[in-house]
Structure formats: C-alpha cells, structure tokens
Amino acid sequence: LPSCITIEQKEGLLVILDEIDKEHTDIRELFSAPVNTTMYVDYLRMIEVPMDFSKIRSRLDFNFYTNIASVTADMKLIRDNCLKYNGPDTDLLVVGDKLLKKFAML
C-alpha cells in the first residue's frame, strides 16, 4: 500500500522531532535512542513494543506510516512504555508527559 503521508507531512514531522531533540535535552536523553537493554536487562520482558525517536525516524524514512494518527500513536507509545517500565510517580514519566504535550503543540 502506498503511504498516505505526503512528503510535506513527513518533512514536517521530522522537523518536529528535530525541534524536540534540540530544545529539550531531557526528552532527547530519554527517548532519542532505544533503551539500553544491557543496562536495563528486564526492559524487553516488560515492554512488548519498544519505541523511540530513532525508530519513528526510520519508519518515516521507509514510508511505514499511512497517516498522522499512526505517528501520534507511536509518540504515545513512547510515553506509555515509560509509564509501564518506570511507574506512575517518577520524574521519567514527567518527561514522557512533557514529550506528548510538546508533540501535540507542534
């Protein structure tokens, strides 16, 4: 199936990811790359579908997404994985919530 995301939308999404990376070091440090499973050995037992910015960028590059809602779902998955692994009352979840708010604003 052909991608329903236009080139302009794809470029816009990449700009948004770049802006979040550039402006928010706390978000970048936590979510720009896959979780280090050597350091967090139980992560893959707890998290069924790992997600991070690099995976979203790759999916955009390979036309994986068919609509904006699916990109938004992956951004939400980053936050949901953060909640599932770290729990509700953590500073890490605060950063995950900040990520979703920033993405929704752009």
PDB file of C-alpha atoms in Angstrom:
ATOM      1  CA  LEU A   1       0.000   0.000   0.000  1.00  0.00           C
ATOM      2  CA  PRO A   2       1.288   3.470  -0.783  1.00  0.00           C
ATOM      3  CA  SER A   3       1.926   5.833   2.082  1.00  0.00           C
ATOM      4  CA  CYS A   4      -0.834   8.367   2.702  1.00  0.00           C
ATOM      5  CA  ILE A   5       1.532  10.753   4.424  1.00  0.00           C
ATOM      6  CA  THR A   6       2.636  13.413   1.988  1.00  0.00           C
ATOM      7  CA  ILE A   7       6.263  14.416   1.572  1.00  0.00           C
ATOM      8  CA  GLU A   8       5.416  17.726   3.221  1.00  0.00           C
ATOM      9  CA  GLN A   9       3.868  15.966   6.224  1.00  0.00           C
ATOM     10  CA  LYS A  10       6.861  13.656   6.535  1.00  0.00           C
ATOM     11  CA  GLU A  11       9.279  16.587   6.384  1.00  0.00           C
ATOM     12  CA  GLY A  12       7.161  18.462   8.923  1.00  0.00           C
ATOM     13  CA  LEU A  13       7.212  15.520  11.317  1.00  0.00           C
ATOM     14  CA  LEU A  14      10.989  15.234  11.008  1.00  0.00           C
ATOM     15  CA  VAL A  15      11.300  18.962  11.768  1.00  0.00           C
ATOM     16  CA  ILE A  16       9.131  18.465  14.867  1.00  0.00           C
ATOM     17  CA  LEU A  17      11.361  15.621  16.058  1.00  0.00           C
ATOM     18  CA  ASP A  18      14.441  17.774  15.403  1.00  0.00           C
ATOM     19  CA  GLU A  19      12.934  20.685  17.344  1.00  0.00           C
ATOM     20  CA  ILE A  20      12.076  18.487  20.321  1.00  0.00           C
ATOM     21  CA  ASP A  21      15.589  16.983  20.246  1.00  0.00           C
ATOM     22  CA  LYS A  22      17.226  20.403  20.044  1.00  0.00           C
ATOM     23  CA  GLU A  23      15.122  22.266  22.585  1.00  0.00           C
ATOM     24  CA  HIS A  24      14.596  19.614  25.246  1.00  0.00           C
ATOM     25  CA  THR A  25      17.705  17.755  26.334  1.00  0.00           C
ATOM     26  CA  ASP A  26      15.746  15.810  28.967  1.00  0.00           C
ATOM     27  CA  ILE A  27      13.450  14.370  26.285  1.00  0.00           C
ATOM     28  CA  ARG A  28      16.345  13.712  23.905  1.00  0.00           C
ATOM     29  CA  GLU A  29      18.373  11.885  26.543  1.00  0.00           C
ATOM     30  CA  LEU A  30      15.498   9.534  27.365  1.00  0.00           C
ATOM     31  CA  PHE A  31      13.723   8.974  24.073  1.00  0.00           C
ATOM     32  CA  SER A  32      16.003   9.637  21.101  1.00  0.00           C
ATOM     33  CA  ALA A  33      17.517   6.133  21.004  1.00  0.00           C
ATOM     34  CA  PRO A  34      16.461   2.630  22.047  1.00  0.00           C
ATOM     35  CA  VAL A  35      16.636   1.778  25.738  1.00  0.00           C
ATOM     36  CA  ASN A  36      19.985   0.241  26.646  1.00  0.00           C
ATOM     37  CA  THR A  37      18.892  -3.332  27.340  1.00  0.00           C
ATOM     38  CA  THR A  38      22.358  -4.241  28.613  1.00  0.00           C
ATOM     39  CA  MET A  39      21.845  -1.759  31.416  1.00  0.00           C
ATOM     40  CA  TYR A  40      18.101  -2.404  31.842  1.00  0.00           C
ATOM     41  CA  VAL A  41      18.046  -6.163  31.357  1.00  0.00           C
ATOM     42  CA  ASP A  42      14.346  -6.619  32.198  1.00  0.00           C
ATOM     43  CA  TYR A  43      13.118  -3.952  29.778  1.00  0.00           C
ATOM     44  CA  LEU A  44      12.241  -6.291  26.915  1.00  0.00           C
ATOM     45  CA  ARG A  45      10.405  -8.620  29.292  1.00  0.00           C
ATOM     46  CA  MET A  46       8.175  -5.745  30.374  1.00  0.00           C
ATOM     47  CA  ILE A  47       7.813  -3.794  27.133  1.00  0.00           C
ATOM     48  CA  GLU A  48       6.276  -5.591  24.157  1.00  0.00           C
ATOM     49  CA  VAL A  49       6.859  -2.885  21.535  1.00  0.00           C
ATOM     50  CA  PRO A  50       9.834  -0.635  22.290  1.00  0.00           C
ATOM     51  CA  MET A  51       9.629   2.795  20.672  1.00  0.00           C
ATOM     52  CA  ASP A  52      11.944   5.808  20.431  1.00  0.00           C
ATOM     53  CA  PHE A  53      12.644   8.741  18.122  1.00  0.00           C
ATOM     54  CA  SER A  54      15.154   6.795  16.039  1.00  0.00           C
ATOM     55  CA  LYS A  55      12.546   4.141  15.269  1.00  0.00           C
ATOM     56  CA  ILE A  56       9.969   6.792  14.352  1.00  0.00           C
ATOM     57  CA  ARG A  57      12.525   8.481  12.070  1.00  0.00           C
ATOM     58  CA  SER A  58      13.299   5.134  10.426  1.00  0.00           C
ATOM     59  CA  ARG A  59       9.618   4.396   9.947  1.00  0.00           C
ATOM     60  CA  LEU A  60       9.160   7.815   8.339  1.00  0.00           C
ATOM     61  CA  ASP A  61      12.151   7.213   6.056  1.00  0.00           C
ATOM     62  CA  PHE A  62      10.745   3.858   4.900  1.00  0.00           C
ATOM     63  CA  ASN A  63       7.146   5.103   4.483  1.00  0.00           C
ATOM     64  CA  PHE A  64       5.842   2.801   7.211  1.00  0.00           C
ATOM     65  CA  TYR A  65       3.186   5.253   8.385  1.00  0.00           C
ATOM     66  CA  THR A  66      -0.035   5.595   6.436  1.00  0.00           C
ATOM     67  CA  ASN A  67      -1.404   8.557   8.396  1.00  0.00           C
ATOM     68  CA  ILE A  68      -0.540  11.136  11.034  1.00  0.00           C
ATOM     69  CA  ALA A  69      -2.558   9.251  13.657  1.00  0.00           C
ATOM     70  CA  SER A  70      -0.167   6.301  13.462  1.00  0.00           C
ATOM     71  CA  VAL A  71       2.819   8.592  14.108  1.00  0.00           C
ATOM     72  CA  THR A  72       0.961  10.112  17.041  1.00  0.00           C
ATOM     73  CA  ALA A  73       0.228   6.598  18.332  1.00  0.00           C
ATOM     74  CA  ASP A  74       3.951   5.800  18.311  1.00  0.00           C
ATOM     75  CA  MET A  75       4.705   9.027  20.207  1.00  0.00           C
ATOM     76  CA  LYS A  76       2.081   7.989  22.764  1.00  0.00           C
ATOM     77  CA  LEU A  77       3.651   4.531  22.894  1.00  0.00           C
ATOM     78  CA  ILE A  78       6.948   6.106  23.989  1.00  0.00           C
ATOM     79  CA  ARG A  79       5.166   7.679  26.935  1.00  0.00           C
ATOM     80  CA  ASP A  80       3.108   4.556  27.682  1.00  0.00           C
ATOM     81  CA  ASN A  81       6.262   2.404  27.713  1.00  0.00           C
ATOM     82  CA  CYS A  82       7.839   4.914  30.076  1.00  0.00           C
ATOM     83  CA  LEU A  83       4.853   4.581  32.423  1.00  0.00           C
ATOM     84  CA  LYS A  84       4.786   0.800  32.223  1.00  0.00           C
ATOM     85  CA  TYR A  85       8.506   0.386  32.913  1.00  0.00           C
ATOM     86  CA  ASN A  86       9.097   3.200  35.415  1.00  0.00           C
ATOM     87  CA  GLY A  87       5.739   3.540  37.156  1.00  0.00           C
ATOM     88  CA  PRO A  88       3.371   6.453  37.629  1.00  0.00           C
ATOM     89  CA  ASP A  89       5.189   8.504  40.247  1.00  0.00           C
ATOM     90  CA  THR A  90       8.557   9.079  38.606  1.00  0.00           C
ATOM     91  CA  ASP A  91      10.450  12.002  37.145  1.00  0.00           C
ATOM     92  CA  LEU A  92      10.848   9.947  33.963  1.00  0.00           C
ATOM     93  CA  LEU A  93       7.084   9.899  33.458  1.00  0.00           C
ATOM     94  CA  VAL A  94       7.004  13.677  33.904  1.00  0.00           C
ATOM     95  CA  VAL A  95       9.414  13.882  30.956  1.00  0.00           C
ATOM     96  CA  GLY A  96       7.235  11.430  28.983  1.00  0.00           C
ATOM     97  CA  ASP A  97       4.193  13.620  29.605  1.00  0.00           C
ATOM     98  CA  LYS A  98       6.200  16.681  28.544  1.00  0.00           C
ATOM     99  CA  LEU A  99       7.065  14.877  25.290  1.00  0.00           C
ATOM    100  CA  LEU A 100       3.408  14.242  24.459  1.00  0.00           C
ATOM    101  CA  LYS A 101       2.407  17.824  25.276  1.00  0.00           C
ATOM    102  CA  LYS A 102       5.240  19.229  23.152  1.00  0.00           C
ATOM    103  CA  PHE A 103       4.358  16.963  20.222  1.00  0.00           C
ATOM    104  CA  ALA A 104       0.667  17.929  20.464  1.00  0.00           C
ATOM    105  CA  MET A 105       1.554  21.640  20.457  1.00  0.00           C
ATOM    106  CA  LEU A 106       3.624  21.481  17.268  1.00  0.00           C
TER     107      LEU A 106
END
